[in-house]
CSV table of C-alpha atoms and ligand atoms in Angstrom, one decimal:
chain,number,residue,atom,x,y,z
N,1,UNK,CA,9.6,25.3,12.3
N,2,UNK,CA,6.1,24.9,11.8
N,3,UNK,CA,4.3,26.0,8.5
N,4,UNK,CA,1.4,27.9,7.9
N,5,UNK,CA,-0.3,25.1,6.9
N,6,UNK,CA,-2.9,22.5,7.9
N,7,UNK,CA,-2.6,19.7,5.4
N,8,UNK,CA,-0.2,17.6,3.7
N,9,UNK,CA,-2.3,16.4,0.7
N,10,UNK,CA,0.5,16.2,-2.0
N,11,UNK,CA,4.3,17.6,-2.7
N,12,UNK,CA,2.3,19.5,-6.0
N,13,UNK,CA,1.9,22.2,-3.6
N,14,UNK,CA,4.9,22.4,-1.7
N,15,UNK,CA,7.5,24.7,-2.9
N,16,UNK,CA,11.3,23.3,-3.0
N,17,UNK,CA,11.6,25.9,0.0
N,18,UNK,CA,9.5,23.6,1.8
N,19,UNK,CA,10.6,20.1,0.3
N,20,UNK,CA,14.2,21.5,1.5
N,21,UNK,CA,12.6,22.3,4.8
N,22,UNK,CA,11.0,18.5,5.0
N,23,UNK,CA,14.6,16.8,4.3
N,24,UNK,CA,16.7,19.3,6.9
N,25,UNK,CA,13.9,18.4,9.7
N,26,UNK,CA,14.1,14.4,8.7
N,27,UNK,CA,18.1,14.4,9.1
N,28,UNK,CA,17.8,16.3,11.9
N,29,UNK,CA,15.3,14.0,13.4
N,30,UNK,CA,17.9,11.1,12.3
N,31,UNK,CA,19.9,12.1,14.8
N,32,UNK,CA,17.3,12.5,17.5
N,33,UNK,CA,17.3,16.2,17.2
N,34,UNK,CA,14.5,18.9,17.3
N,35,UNK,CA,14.1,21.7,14.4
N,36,UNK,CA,15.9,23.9,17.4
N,37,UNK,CA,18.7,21.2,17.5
N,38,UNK,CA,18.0,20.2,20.3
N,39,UNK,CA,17.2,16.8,22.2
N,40,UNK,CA,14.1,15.8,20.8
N,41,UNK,CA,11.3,15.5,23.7
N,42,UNK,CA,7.7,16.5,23.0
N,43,UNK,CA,7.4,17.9,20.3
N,44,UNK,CA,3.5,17.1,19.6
N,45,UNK,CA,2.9,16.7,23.6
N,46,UNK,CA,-0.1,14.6,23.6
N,47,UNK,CA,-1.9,15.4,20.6
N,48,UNK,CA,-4.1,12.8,19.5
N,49,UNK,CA,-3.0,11.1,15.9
N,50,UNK,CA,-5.5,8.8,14.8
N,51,UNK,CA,-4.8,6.2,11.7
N,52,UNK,CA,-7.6,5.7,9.5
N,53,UNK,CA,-6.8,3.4,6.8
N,54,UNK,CA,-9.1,2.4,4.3
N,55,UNK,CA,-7.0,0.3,2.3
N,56,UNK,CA,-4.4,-2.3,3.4
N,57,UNK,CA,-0.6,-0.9,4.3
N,58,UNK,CA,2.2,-2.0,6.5
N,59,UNK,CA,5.2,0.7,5.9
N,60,UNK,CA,3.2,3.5,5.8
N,61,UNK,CA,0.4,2.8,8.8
N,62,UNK,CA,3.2,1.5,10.8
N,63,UNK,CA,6.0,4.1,9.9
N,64,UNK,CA,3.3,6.9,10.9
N,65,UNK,CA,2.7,5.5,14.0
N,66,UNK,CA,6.0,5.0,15.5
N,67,UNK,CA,7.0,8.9,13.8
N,68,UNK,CA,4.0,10.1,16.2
N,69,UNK,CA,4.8,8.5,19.2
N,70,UNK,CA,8.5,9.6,19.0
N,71,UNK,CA,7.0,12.8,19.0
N,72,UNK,CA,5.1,12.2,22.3
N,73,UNK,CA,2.0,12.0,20.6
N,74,UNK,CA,-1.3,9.6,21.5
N,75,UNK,CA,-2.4,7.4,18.4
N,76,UNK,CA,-5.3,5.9,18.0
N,77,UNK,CA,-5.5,3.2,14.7
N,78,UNK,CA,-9.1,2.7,12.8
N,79,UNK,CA,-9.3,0.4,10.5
N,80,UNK,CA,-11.7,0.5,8.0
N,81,UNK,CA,-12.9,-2.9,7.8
N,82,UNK,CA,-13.7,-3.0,12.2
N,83,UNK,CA,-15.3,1.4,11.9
N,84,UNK,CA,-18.9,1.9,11.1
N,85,UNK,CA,-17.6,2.6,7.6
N,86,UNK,CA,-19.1,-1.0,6.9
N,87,UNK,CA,-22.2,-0.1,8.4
N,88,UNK,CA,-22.5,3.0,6.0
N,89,UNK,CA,-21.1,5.3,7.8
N,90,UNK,CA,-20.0,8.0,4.9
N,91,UNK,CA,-16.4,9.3,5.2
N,92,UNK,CA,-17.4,12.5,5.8
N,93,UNK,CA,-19.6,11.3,8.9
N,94,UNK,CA,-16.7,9.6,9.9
N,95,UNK,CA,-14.1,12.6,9.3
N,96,UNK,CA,-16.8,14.9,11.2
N,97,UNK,CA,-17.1,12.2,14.4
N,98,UNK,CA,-13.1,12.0,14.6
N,99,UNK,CA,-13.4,15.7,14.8
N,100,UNK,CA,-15.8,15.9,17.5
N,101,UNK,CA,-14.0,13.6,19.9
N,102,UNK,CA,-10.7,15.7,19.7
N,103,UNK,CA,-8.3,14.5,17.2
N,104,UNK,CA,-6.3,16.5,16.1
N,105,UNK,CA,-4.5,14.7,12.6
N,106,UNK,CA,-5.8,12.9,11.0
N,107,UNK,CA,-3.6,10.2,8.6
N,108,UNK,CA,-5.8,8.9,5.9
N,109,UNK,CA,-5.6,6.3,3.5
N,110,UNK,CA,-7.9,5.6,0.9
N,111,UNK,CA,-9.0,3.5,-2.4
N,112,UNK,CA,-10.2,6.7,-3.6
N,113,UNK,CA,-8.2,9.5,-5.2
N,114,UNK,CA,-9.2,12.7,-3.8
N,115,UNK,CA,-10.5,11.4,-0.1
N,116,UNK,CA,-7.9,13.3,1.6
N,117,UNK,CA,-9.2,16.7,0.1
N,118,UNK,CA,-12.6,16.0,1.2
N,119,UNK,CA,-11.9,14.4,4.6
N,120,UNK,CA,-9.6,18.2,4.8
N,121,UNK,CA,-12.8,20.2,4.0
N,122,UNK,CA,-14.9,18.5,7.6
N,123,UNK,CA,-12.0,18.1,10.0
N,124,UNK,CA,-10.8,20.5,11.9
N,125,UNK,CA,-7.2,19.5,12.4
N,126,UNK,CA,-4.5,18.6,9.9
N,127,UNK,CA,-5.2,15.9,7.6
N,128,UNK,CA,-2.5,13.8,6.3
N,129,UNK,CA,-2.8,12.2,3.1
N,130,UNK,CA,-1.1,8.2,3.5
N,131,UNK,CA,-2.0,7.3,-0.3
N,132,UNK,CA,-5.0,8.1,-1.9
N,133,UNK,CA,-6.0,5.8,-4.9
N,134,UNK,CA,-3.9,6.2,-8.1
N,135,UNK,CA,-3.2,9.4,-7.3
N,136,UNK,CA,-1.1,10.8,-5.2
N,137,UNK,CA,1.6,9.3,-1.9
N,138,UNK,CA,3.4,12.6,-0.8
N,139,UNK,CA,5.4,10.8,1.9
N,140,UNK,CA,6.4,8.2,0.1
N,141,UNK,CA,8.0,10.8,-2.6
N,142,UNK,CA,9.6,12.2,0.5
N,143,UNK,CA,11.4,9.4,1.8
N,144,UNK,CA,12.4,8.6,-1.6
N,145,UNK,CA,14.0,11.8,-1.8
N,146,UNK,CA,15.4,11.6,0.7
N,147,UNK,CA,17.0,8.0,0.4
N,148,UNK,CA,18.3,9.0,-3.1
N,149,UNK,CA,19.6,11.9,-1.5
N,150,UNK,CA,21.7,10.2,1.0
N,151,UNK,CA,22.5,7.2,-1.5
N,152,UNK,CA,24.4,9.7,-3.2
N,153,UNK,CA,25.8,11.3,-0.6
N,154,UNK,CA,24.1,14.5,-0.6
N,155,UNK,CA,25.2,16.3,2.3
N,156,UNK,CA,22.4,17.2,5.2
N,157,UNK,CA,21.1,20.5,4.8
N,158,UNK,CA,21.7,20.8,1.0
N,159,UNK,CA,18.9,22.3,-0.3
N,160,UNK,CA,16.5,20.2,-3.0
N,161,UNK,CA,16.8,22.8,-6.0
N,162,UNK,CA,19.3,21.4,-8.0
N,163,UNK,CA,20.9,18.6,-5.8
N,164,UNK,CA,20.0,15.8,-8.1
N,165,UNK,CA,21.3,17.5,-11.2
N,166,UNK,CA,23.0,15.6,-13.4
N,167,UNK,CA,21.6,12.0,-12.2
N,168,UNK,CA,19.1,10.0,-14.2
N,169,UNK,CA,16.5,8.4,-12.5
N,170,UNK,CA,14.2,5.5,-14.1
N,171,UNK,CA,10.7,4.6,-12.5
N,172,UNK,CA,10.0,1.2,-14.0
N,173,UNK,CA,6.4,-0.3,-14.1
N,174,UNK,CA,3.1,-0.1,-13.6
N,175,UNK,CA,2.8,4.2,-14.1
N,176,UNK,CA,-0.6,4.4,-15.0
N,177,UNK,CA,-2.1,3.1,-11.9
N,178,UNK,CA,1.2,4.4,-9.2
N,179,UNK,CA,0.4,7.5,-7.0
N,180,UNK,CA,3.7,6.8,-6.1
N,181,UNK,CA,5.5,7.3,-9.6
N,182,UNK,CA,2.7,10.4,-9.7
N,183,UNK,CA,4.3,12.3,-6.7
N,184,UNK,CA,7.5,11.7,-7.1
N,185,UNK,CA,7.6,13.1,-10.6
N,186,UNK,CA,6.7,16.2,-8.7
N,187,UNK,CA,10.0,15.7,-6.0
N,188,UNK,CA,12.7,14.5,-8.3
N,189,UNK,CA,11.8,17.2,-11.1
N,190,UNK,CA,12.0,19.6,-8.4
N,191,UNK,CA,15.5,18.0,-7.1
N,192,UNK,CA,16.7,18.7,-11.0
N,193,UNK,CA,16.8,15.0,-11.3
N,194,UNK,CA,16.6,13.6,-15.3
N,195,UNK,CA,13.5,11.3,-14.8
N,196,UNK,CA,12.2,8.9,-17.2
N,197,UNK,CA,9.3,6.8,-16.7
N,198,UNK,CA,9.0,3.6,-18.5
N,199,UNK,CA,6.9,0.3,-19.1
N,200,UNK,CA,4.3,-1.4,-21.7
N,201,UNK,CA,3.0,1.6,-23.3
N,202,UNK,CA,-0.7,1.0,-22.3
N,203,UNK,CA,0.7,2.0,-18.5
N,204,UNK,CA,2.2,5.3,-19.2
N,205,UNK,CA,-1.3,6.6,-21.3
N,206,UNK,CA,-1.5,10.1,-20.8
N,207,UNK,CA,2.3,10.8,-19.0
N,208,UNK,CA,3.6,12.4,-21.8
N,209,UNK,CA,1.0,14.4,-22.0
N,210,UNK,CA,1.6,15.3,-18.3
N,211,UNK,CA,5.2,16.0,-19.1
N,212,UNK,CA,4.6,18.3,-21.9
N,213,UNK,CA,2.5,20.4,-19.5
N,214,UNK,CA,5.1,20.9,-17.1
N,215,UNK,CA,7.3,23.8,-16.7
N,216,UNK,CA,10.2,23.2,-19.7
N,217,UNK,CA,12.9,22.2,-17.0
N,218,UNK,CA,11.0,19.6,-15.2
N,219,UNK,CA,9.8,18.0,-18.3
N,220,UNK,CA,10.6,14.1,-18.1
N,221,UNK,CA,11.2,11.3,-20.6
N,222,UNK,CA,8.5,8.0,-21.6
N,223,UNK,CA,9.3,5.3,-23.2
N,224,UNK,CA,8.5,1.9,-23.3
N,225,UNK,CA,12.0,1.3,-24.5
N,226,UNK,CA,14.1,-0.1,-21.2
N,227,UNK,CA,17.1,-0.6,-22.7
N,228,UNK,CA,17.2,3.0,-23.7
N,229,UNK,CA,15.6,3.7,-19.8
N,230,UNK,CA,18.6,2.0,-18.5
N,231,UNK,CA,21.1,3.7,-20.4
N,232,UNK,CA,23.5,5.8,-18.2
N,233,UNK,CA,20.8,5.0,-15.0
N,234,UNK,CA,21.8,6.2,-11.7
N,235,UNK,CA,18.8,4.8,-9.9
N,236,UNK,CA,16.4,2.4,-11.3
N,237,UNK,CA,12.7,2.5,-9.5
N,238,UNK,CA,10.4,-0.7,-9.3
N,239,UNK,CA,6.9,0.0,-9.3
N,240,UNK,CA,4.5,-2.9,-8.1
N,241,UNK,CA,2.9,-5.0,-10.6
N,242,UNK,CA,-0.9,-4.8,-10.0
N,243,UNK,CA,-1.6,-8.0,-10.5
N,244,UNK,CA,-5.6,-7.2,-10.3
N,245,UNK,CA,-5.2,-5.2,-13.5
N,246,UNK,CA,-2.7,-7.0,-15.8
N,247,UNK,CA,-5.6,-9.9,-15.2
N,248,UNK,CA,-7.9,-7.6,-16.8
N,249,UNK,CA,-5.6,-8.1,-20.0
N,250,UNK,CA,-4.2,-4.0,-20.2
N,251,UNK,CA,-0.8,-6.0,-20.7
N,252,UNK,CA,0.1,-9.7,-20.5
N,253,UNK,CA,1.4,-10.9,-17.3
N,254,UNK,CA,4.6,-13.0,-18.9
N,255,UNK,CA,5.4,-10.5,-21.2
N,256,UNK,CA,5.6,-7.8,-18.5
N,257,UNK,CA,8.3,-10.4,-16.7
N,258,UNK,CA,10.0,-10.9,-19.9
N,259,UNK,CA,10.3,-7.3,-20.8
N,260,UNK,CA,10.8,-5.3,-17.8
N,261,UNK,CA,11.6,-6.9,-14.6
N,262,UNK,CA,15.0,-5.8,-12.9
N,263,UNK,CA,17.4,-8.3,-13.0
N,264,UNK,CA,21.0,-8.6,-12.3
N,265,UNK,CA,21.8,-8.3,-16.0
N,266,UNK,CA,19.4,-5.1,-16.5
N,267,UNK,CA,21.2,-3.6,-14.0
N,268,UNK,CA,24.0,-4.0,-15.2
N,269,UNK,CA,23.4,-2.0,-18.3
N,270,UNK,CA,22.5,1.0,-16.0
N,271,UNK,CA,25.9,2.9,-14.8
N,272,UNK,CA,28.3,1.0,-12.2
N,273,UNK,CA,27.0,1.2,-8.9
N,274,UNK,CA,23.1,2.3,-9.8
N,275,UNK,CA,20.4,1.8,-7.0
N,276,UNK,CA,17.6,0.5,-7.1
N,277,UNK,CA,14.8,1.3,-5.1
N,278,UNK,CA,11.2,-0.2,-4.6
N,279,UNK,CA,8.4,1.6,-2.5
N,280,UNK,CA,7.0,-1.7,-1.7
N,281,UNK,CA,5.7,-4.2,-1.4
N,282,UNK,CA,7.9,-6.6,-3.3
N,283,UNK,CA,7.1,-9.1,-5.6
N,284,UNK,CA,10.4,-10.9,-6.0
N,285,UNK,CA,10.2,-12.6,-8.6
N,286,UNK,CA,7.7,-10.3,-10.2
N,287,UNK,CA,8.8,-6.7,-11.4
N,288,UNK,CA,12.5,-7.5,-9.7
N,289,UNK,CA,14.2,-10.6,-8.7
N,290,UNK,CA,15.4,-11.7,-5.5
N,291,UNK,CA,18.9,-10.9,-6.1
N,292,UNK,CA,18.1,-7.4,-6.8
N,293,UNK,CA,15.5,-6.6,-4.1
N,294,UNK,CA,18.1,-7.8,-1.6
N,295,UNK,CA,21.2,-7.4,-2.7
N,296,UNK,CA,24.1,-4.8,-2.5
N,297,UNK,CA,22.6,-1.9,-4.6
N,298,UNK,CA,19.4,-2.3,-3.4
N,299,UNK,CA,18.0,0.7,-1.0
N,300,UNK,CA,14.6,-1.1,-0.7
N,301,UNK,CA,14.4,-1.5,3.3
N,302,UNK,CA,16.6,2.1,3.4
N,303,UNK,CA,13.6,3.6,1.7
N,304,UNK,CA,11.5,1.5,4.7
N,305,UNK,CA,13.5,3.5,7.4
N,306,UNK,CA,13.3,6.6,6.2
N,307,UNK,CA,10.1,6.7,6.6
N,308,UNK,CA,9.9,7.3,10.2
N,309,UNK,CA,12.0,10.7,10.1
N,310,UNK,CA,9.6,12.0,7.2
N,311,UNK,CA,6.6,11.6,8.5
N,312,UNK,CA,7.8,12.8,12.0
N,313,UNK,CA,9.6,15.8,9.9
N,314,UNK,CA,6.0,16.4,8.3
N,315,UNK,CA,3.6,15.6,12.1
N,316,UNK,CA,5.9,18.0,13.2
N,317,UNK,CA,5.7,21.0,10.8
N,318,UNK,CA,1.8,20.9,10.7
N,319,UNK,CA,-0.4,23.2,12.4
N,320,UNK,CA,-2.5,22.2,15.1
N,321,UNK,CA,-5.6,23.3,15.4
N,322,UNK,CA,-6.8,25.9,18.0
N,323,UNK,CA,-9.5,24.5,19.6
N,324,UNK,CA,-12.2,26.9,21.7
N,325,UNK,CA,-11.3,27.0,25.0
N,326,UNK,CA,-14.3,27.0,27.6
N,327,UNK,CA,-15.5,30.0,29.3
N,328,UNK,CA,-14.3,28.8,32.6
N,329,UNK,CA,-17.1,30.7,34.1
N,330,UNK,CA,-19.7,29.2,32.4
N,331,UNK,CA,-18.0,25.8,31.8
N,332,UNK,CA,-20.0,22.4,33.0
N,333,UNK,CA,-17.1,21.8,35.5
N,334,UNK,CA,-17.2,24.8,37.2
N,335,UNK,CA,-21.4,24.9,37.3
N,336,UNK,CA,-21.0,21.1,38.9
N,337,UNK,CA,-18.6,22.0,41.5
N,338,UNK,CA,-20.7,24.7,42.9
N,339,UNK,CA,-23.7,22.7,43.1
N,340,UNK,CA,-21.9,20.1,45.1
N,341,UNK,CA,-20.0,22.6,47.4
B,1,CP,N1,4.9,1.9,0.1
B,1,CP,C1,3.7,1.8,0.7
B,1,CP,O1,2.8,2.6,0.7
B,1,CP,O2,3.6,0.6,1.4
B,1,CP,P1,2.3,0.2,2.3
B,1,CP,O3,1.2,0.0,1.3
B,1,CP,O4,2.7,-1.1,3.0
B,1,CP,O5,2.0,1.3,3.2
């Protein structure tokens, strides 16, 4: 099914309808099947994806590339640092150029929030937002979802309203500066999930103000309280530690190790069998230790391969763009060949 829709710029403007839609089209695409349930073949027949990323990324720049070329689609990688972005190319010359030689979606990265929503406004395909400053990571919220999802064994097909109901989820960390803990408020309140966000208070500034402003049943909990976090936890969410900004003295490095990495023993105090999930990358060591990030209840490289059958669930459902055909009878091609005959 595709939507009547260009962009993906963030799950805030999806509807559960279309979150529900995302996750049947990603288990579907598990199993190597088209929308129509069919053998998957073509299903973006040569359309050209190109990759610019602006910012550094493995999972996601990788993930996006092999989810378009299992949909038969050309890619084409920029990076930032080799583009005539360091010459001073502006991103909107850049978005405009892209446009002009043919491509057709656009995946963007970028260190600033709200680049995706410009580069949408100049290109005239889909643009795909990969992570856009502290802002906003739809796909990542996506895949989580979806991970949690099948972590506790929600069957395929169930819709999102309501199918995490009754679990408690805790995203740990560094809130202030995470587009990922941003969009994924916006999934898991939507799922029904009971969501609580915790860290040093310093990195949750302005989240409960946030939460007060939702809609009274997707309001979540903050605390800087882990203990009380980790009370009854069904899943237990690492964010990275920016280590950039604890530098800059917002909270001390040790005592962010002392007071909320995930250990074995933290874990413990969640309920038996509780997940724990990271979006990457890992700091082992850091905001988890090595025992949790690999060991039996952690989902951290199921939330890597989820990734693929997202973002081809989400390449798949936007619109392409309907470029001008020539007048054939005025077209270059058809003026050359008669000259030559
Ligand atoms: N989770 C995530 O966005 O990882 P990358 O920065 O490696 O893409």
């Amino acid at each position: 099914m595709t939507w009547d829709r260009r962009h993906l710029l963030d799950v805030d403007e999806m509807s559960v309808d279309d979150l529900s839609d995302i996750m049947r089209g990603a288990e579907r695409m598990q199993q190597g099947l088209s929308d129509l349930g069919e053998p998957l073949e073509d299903e973006l027949c040569d359309a050209r994806v190109a990759l610019l990323f602006a910012e550094p990324s493995t999972r996601t720049r990788i993930s996006f590339e092999v989810a378009a070329r299992n949909l038969a689609a050309e890619t084409l990688v920029l990076e930032a640092a080799s583009s005539s972005l360091v010459k001073g190319e502006s991103l909107v010359d850049t978005v405009r150029n892209l446009d002009a030689i043919g491509i057709e979606m656009l995946v963007l990265r970028h260190h600033r929030a709200g680049a995706p929503w410009v580069a949408a406004r100049y290109f005239g395909g889909a643009v795909i937002n990969a992570g856009d400053g502290w802002h906003a990571h739809p796909t990542q919220a996506l895949l989580d979802l979806l991970t949690l999802r099948e972590a506790f064994g929600i069957e395929g097909g169930e819709a999102v309203e309501g199918s995490l109901r009754g679990r408690k989820v805790v995203v740990v960390g560094d809130v202030l500066h995470s587009r990922v803990a941003r969009s994924n408020i916006w999934t898991l309140t939507a799922a029904g999930a009971e969501l609580w966000l915790c860290g040093p208070s310093p990195l949750l500034r302005g989240f409960d103000e946030l939460s007060r402003s939702m809609p009274a049943d997707r309001r979540f909990t903050v605390t800087d309280d882990f203990d009380a976090a980790l009370r009854d936890a069904d899943a237990v969410m690492a964010l990275r530690v920016q280590r950039e900004r604890m530098a800059k003295g917002a909270v001390s490095f040790d005592d962010y190790v002392t007071g909320y990495q995930v250990t074995e023993a933290r874990l413990g105090r969640a309920r038996p069998g509780a997940w724990f999930l990271h979006p990457g990358p890992v700091n082992e060591g850091i905001e988890v230790t090595r025992g949790v990030a690999r060991g039996p209840r952690s989902l951290v490289l199921e939330q890597v391969r989820n990734g693929v059958p997202i973002r081809m669930s989400v390449l798949a459902r936007l619109q392409r763009p309907v470029r001008p055909v020539p007048d054939q009878a005025s077209s270059p091609t058809r003026d050359l060949s008669s000259a030559l005959r």
